[in-house]
CSV table of C-alpha atoms and ligand atoms in Angstrom, one decimal:
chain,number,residue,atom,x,y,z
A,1,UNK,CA,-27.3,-12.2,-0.7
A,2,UNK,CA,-24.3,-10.3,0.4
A,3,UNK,CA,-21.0,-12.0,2.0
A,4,UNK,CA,-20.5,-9.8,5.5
A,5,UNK,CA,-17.4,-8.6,5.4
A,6,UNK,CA,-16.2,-9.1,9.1
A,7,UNK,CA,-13.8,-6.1,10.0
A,8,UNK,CA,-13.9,-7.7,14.0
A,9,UNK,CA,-11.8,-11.4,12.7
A,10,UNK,CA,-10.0,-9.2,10.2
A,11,UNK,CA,-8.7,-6.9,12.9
A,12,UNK,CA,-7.9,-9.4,14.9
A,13,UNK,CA,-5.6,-11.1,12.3
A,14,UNK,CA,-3.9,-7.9,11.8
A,15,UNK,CA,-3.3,-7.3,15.5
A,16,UNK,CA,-2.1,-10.8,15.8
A,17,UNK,CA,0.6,-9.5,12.9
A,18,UNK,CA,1.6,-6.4,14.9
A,19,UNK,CA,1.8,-8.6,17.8
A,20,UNK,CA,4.7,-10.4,16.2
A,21,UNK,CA,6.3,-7.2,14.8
A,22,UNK,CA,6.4,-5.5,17.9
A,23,UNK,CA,8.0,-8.6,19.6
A,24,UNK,CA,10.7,-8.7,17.0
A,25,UNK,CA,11.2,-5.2,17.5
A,26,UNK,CA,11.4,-5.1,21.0
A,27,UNK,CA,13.8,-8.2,21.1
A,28,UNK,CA,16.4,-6.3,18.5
A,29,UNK,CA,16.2,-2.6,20.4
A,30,UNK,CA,15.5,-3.1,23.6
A,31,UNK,CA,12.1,-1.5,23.6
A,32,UNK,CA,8.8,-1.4,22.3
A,33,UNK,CA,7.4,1.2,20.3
A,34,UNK,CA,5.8,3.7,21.7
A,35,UNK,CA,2.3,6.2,21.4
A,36,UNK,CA,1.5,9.5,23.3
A,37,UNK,CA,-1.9,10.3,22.6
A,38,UNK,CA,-3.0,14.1,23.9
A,39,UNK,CA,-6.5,15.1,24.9
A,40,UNK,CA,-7.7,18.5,25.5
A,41,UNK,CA,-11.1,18.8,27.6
A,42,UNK,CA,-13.7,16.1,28.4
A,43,UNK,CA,-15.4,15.8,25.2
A,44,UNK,CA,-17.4,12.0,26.4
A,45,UNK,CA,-17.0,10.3,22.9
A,46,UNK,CA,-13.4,11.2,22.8
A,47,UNK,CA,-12.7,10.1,26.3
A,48,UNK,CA,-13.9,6.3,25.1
A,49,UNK,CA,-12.0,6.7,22.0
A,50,UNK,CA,-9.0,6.9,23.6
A,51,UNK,CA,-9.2,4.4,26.2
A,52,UNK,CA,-9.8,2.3,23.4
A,53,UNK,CA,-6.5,3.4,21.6
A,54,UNK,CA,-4.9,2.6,25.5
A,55,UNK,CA,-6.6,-0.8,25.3
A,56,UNK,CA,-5.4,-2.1,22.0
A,57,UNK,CA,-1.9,-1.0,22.3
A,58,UNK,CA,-1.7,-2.9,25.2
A,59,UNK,CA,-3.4,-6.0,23.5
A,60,UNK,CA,-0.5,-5.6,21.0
A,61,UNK,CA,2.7,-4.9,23.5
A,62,UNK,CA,2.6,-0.8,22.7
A,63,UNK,CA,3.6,1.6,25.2
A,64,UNK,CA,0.9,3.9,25.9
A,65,UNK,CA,1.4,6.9,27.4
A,66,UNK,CA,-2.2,9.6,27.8
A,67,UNK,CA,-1.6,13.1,28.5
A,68,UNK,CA,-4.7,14.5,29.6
A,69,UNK,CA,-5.2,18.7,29.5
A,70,UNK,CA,-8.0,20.9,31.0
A,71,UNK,CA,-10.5,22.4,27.9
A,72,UNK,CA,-9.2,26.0,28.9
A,73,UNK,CA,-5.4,25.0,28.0
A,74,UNK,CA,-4.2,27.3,26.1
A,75,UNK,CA,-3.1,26.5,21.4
A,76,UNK,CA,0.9,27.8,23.2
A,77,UNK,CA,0.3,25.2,26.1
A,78,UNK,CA,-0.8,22.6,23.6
A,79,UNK,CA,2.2,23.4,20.7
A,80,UNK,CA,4.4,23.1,23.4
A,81,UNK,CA,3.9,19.6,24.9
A,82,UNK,CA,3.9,19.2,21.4
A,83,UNK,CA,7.2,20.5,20.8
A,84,UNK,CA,8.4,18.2,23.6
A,85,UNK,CA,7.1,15.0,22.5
A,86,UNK,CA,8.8,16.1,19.0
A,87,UNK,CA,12.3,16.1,20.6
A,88,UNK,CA,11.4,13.0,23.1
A,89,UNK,CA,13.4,9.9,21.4
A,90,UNK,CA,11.2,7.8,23.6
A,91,UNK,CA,8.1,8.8,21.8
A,92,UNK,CA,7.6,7.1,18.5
A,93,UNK,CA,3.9,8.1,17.6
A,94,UNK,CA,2.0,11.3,18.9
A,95,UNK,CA,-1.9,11.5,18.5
A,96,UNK,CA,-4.1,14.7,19.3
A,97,UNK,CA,-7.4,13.5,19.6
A,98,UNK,CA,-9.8,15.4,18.0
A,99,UNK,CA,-12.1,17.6,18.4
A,100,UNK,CA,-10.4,20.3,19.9
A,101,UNK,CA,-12.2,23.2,22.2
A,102,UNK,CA,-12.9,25.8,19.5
A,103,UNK,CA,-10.3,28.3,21.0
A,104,UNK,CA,-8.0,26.4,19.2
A,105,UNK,CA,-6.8,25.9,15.9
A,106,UNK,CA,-6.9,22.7,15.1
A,107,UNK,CA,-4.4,23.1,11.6
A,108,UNK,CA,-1.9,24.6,13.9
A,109,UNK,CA,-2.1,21.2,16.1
A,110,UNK,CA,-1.5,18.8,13.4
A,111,UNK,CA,1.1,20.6,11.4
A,112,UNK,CA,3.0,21.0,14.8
A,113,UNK,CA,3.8,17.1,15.3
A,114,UNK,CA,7.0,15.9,13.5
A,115,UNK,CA,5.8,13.9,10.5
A,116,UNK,CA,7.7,11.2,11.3
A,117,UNK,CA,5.4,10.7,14.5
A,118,UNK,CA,2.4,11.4,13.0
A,119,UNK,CA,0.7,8.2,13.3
A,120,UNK,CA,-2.8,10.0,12.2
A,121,UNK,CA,-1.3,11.4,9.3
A,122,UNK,CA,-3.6,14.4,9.2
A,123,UNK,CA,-0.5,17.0,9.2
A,124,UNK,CA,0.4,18.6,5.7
A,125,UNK,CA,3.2,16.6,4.9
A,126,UNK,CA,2.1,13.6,4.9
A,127,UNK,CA,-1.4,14.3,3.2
A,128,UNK,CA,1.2,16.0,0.7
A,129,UNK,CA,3.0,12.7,0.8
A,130,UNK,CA,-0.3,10.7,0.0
A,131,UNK,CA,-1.2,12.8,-2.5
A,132,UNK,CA,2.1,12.0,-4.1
A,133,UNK,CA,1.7,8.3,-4.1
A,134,UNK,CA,4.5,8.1,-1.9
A,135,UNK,CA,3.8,8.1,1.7
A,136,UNK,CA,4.9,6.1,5.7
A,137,UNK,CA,1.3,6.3,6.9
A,138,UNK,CA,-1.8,6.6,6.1
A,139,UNK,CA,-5.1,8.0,7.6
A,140,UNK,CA,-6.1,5.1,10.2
A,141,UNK,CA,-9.6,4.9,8.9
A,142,UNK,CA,-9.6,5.2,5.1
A,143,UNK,CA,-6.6,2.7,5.7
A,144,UNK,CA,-8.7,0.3,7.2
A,145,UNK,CA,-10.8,0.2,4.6
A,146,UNK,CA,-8.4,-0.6,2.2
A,147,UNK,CA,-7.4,-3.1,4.6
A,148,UNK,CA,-10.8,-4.7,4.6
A,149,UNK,CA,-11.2,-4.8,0.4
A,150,UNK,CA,-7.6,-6.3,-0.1
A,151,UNK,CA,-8.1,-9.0,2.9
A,152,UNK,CA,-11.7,-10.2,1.2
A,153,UNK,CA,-10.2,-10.4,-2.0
A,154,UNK,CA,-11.8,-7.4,-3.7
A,155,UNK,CA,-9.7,-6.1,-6.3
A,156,UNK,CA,-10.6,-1.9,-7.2
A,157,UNK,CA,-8.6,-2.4,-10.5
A,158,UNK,CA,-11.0,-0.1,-13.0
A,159,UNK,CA,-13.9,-0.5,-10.5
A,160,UNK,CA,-16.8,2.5,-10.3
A,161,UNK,CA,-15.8,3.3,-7.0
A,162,UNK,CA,-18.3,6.1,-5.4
A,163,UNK,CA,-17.0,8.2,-2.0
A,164,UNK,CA,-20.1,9.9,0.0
A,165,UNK,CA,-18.4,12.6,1.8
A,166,UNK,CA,-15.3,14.9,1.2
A,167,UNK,CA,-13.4,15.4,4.6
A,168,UNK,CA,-9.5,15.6,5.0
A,169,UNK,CA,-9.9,12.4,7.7
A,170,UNK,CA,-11.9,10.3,5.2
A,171,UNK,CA,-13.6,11.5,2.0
A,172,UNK,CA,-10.2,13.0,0.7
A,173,UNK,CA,-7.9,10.6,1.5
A,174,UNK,CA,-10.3,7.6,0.3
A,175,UNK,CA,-11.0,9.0,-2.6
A,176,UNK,CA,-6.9,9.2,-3.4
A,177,UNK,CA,-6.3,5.5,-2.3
A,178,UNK,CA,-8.9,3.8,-4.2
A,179,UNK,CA,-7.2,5.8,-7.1
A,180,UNK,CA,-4.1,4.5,-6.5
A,181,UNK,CA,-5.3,1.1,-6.8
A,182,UNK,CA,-6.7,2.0,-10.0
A,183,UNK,CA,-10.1,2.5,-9.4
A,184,UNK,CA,-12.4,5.0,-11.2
A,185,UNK,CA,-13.1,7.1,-8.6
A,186,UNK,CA,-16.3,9.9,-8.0
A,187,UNK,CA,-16.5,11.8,-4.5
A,188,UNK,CA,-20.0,13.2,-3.6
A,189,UNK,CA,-20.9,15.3,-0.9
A,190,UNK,CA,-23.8,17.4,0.5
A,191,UNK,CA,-24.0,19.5,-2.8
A,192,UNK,CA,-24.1,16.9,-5.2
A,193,UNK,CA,-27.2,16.8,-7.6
A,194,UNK,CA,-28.9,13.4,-7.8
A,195,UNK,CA,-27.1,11.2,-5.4
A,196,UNK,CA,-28.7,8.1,-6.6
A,197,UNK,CA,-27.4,8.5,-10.1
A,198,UNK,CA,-23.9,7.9,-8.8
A,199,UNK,CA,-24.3,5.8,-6.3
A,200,UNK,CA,-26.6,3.3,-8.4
A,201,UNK,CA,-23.6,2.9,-11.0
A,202,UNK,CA,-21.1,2.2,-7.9
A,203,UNK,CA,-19.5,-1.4,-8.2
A,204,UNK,CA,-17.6,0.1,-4.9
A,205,UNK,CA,-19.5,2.1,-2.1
A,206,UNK,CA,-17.9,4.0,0.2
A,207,UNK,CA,-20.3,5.7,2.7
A,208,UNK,CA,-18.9,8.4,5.5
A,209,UNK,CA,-22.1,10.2,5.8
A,210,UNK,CA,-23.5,10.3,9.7
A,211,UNK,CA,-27.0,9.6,9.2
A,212,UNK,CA,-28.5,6.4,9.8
A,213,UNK,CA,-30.5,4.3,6.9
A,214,UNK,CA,-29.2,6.7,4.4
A,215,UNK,CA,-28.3,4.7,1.7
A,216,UNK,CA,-31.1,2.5,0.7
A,217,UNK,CA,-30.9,-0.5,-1.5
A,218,UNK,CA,-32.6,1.3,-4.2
A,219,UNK,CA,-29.7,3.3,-4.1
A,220,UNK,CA,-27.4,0.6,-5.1
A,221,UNK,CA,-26.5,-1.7,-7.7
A,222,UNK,CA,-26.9,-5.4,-7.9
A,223,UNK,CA,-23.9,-7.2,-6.8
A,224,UNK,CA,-22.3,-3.9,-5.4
A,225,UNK,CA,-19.6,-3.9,-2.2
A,226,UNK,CA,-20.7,-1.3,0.3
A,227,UNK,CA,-18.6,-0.3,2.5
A,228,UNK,CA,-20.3,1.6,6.0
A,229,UNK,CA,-18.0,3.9,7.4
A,230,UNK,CA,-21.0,5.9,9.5
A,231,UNK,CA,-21.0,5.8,13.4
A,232,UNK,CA,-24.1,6.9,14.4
A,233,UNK,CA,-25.9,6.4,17.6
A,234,UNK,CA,-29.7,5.9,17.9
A,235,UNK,CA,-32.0,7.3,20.7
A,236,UNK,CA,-32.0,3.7,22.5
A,237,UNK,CA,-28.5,4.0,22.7
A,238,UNK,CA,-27.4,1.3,19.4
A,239,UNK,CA,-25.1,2.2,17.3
A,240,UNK,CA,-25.5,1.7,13.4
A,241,UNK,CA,-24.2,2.8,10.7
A,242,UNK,CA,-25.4,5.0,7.5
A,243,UNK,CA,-26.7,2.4,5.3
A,244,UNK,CA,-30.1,0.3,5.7
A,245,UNK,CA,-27.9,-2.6,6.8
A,246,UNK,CA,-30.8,-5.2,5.8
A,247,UNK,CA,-32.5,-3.9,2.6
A,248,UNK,CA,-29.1,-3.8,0.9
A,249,UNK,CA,-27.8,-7.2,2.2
A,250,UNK,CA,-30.1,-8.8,-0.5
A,251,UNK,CA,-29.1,-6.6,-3.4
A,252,UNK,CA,-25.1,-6.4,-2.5
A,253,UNK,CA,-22.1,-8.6,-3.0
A,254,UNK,CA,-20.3,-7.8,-0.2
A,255,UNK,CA,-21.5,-5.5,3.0
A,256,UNK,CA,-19.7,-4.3,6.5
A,257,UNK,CA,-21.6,-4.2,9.7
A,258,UNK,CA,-21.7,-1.4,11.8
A,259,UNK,CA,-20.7,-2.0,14.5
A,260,UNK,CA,-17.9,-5.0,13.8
A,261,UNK,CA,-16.9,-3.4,10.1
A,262,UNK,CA,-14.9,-0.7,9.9
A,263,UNK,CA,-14.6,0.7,12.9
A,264,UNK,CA,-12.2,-2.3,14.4
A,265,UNK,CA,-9.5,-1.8,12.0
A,266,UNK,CA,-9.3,2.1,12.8
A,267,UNK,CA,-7.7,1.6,15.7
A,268,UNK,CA,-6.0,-1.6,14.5
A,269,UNK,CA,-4.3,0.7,11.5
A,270,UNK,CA,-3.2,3.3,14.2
A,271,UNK,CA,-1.1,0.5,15.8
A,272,UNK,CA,0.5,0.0,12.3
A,273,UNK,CA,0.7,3.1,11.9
A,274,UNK,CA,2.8,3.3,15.4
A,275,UNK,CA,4.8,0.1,14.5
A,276,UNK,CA,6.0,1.6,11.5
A,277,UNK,CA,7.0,4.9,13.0
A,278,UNK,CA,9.2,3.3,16.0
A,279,UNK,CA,10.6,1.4,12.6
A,280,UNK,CA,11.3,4.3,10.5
A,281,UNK,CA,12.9,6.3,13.4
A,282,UNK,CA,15.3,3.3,15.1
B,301,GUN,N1,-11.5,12.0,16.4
B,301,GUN,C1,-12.3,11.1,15.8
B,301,GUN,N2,-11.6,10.3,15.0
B,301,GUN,C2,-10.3,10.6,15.2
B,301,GUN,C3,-9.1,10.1,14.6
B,301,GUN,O1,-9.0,9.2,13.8
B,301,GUN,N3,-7.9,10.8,15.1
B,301,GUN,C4,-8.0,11.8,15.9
B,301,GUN,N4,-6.8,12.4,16.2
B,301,GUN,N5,-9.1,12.3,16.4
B,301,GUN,C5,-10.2,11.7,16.0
C-alpha cells in the first residue's frame, strides 16, 4: 500500500518558511516583496487561478498587485505595461497568466519580462539558465514536484525516472531537474510507441497528461512513486487527476492526490519564486 504523499501539509510548511523570510525581509528594507500578475481577457479557469495567486501572497505578507486587460488589448498594449513593470523598482515579480487570446504571441510576452522578475521562469533566459544547471527560479510546478520528492525523503539518485508529456511549462523542465539530481531520465509524449513499456520500468512517475484514469496500475511497477500532475475536471464538476488514483495505491510506494498533491505547492513555489526575486534585486 502506497504512503500519500500530502502536497496540502507540505505546502503549508513551506509557506510557513516564506512567511518568516518575507518578515525578515521586510524588517531589513522597509518593504515586502512584491508580485504583479497581468491577465488578458476572461478566460474562467484563469480568473480563479489568479485570485488564488492574490490569496496566497496575502497568506504569506506579499504585495499583490492584478492588472486586469480586456481580451481585445492589443500584443503593443500588453509589451508595454510590460515594459513599465520592467523599469518599476517596486515590482519584484511579474506573472502573465496564461493563456493568452490567440491574437497574441505568447513567446513575445514572456521574453518581454526582465528575467530578473520572471517569477514563472518561462522566458528564454532563464529556461537557458536551467538548462545550464545554473539558474534563480525555476518553473513553479515542476519545482513543486521536486519539492514534494526531496520533503518525503525520496532520493532520484540513478532512479528510472519516466516524464509523460513534453511541454516547456512542465514535461521539459521536469525532465532537466530530475537530471540534475541524477536521475536516469525518459520523456514520453503523444507519439511514443508502447507507453507501458516505459512506464512499467519507472521507479519515478511523473504524469502531466490531462486525461483522467490514464495511467493504470498495470501500467506501473511494484513499489513505484507516482507523481499526478493532471488537473482534470469530471462532468459532475470533481476534479481528479490522470492516474487511477485507487488501483495504483496498492501497487505503488509512494502516490499524490489530486486534488491536495501537486497542485498546492505550484502556487506555494511562485511565492519562492517572488521571495527570491525581491532578494536578488535589493
Ligand atoms: N496558466 C496555467 N498555469 C500557469 C502558470 O503556471 N503560469 C502562467 N503564467 N500561466 C499559467
Amino acid at each position: 500500500m502506497a504512503k500519500i504523499i500530502d502536497g496540502k501539509a507540505i505546502s503549508a510548511q513551506i509557506r510557513a518558511e516564506i512567511s518568516e523570510d518575507v518578515i525578515a525581509f521586510e524588517r531589513e528594507h522597509g518593504f515586502a516583496p512584491s508580485l504583479t500578475v497581468i491577465i488578458v481577457g476572461e478566460d474562467p479557469a484563469s480568473q480563479v487561478y489568479v485570485r488564488n495567486k492574490e490569496k496566497a501572497c496575502i497568506q504569506v505578507g506579499i504585495r499583490s498587485d492584478i492588472i486586469r486587460l480586456p481580451a481585445e488589448t492589443e500584443e503593443a498594449q500588453l509589451l508595454s505595461v510590460i515594459e513599465k513593470l520592467n523599469n518599476d523598482p517596486d515590482v519584484n515579480g511579474i506573472l502573465v497568466q496564461l493563456p493568452l487570446p490567440k491574437h497574441i504571441n505568447e513567446k513575445n510576452v514572456i521574453c518581454k519580462i526582465d528575467p530578473k522578475k520572471d517569477v514563472d521562469a518561462f522566458g528564454y533566459e532563464n529556461t537557458g539558465r536551467i538548462m545550464a544547471g545554473d539558474y534563480d527560479f525555476l518553473p513553479c510546478t515542476p519545482a513543486g514536484v521536486m519539492e514534494l520528492l526531496h520533503r518525503s525523503g525520496i532520493d532520484v539518485c540513478g532512479k528510472d525516472c519516466v516524464v509523460i508529456g513534453r511541454s516547456n511549462i512542465v514535461g521539459k523542465p521536469m525532465a532537466m531537474l530530475l537530471m540534475h539530481d541524477n536521475g536516469t531520465v525518459t520523456v514520453c509524449h503523444s507519439k511514443t510507441a508502447d507507453l507501458a513499456s516505459h512506464t512499467r520500468r519507472a521507479d519515478i512517475l511523473v504524469s502531466s497528461v490531462g486525461k483522467p484514469d490514464f495511467i493504470t496500475a498495470d501500467m506501473i511497477k511494484e513499489g513505484a512513486v507516482i507523481i499526478d500532475v493532471g488537473i482534470n475536471r469530471l462532468e459532475n464538476g470533481k476534479l481528479t487527476g490522470d492516474v487511477d488514483f485507487e488501483g495504483c495505491f496498492e501497487k505503488a510506494s509512494a502516490v499524490t492526490p489530486v486534488p491536495g498533491g501537486v497542485g498546492p505547492m505550484t502556487v506555494t513555489m511562485l511565492l519562492k519564486n517572488t521571495l527570491t526575486a525581491a532578494k536578488k534585486q535589493n
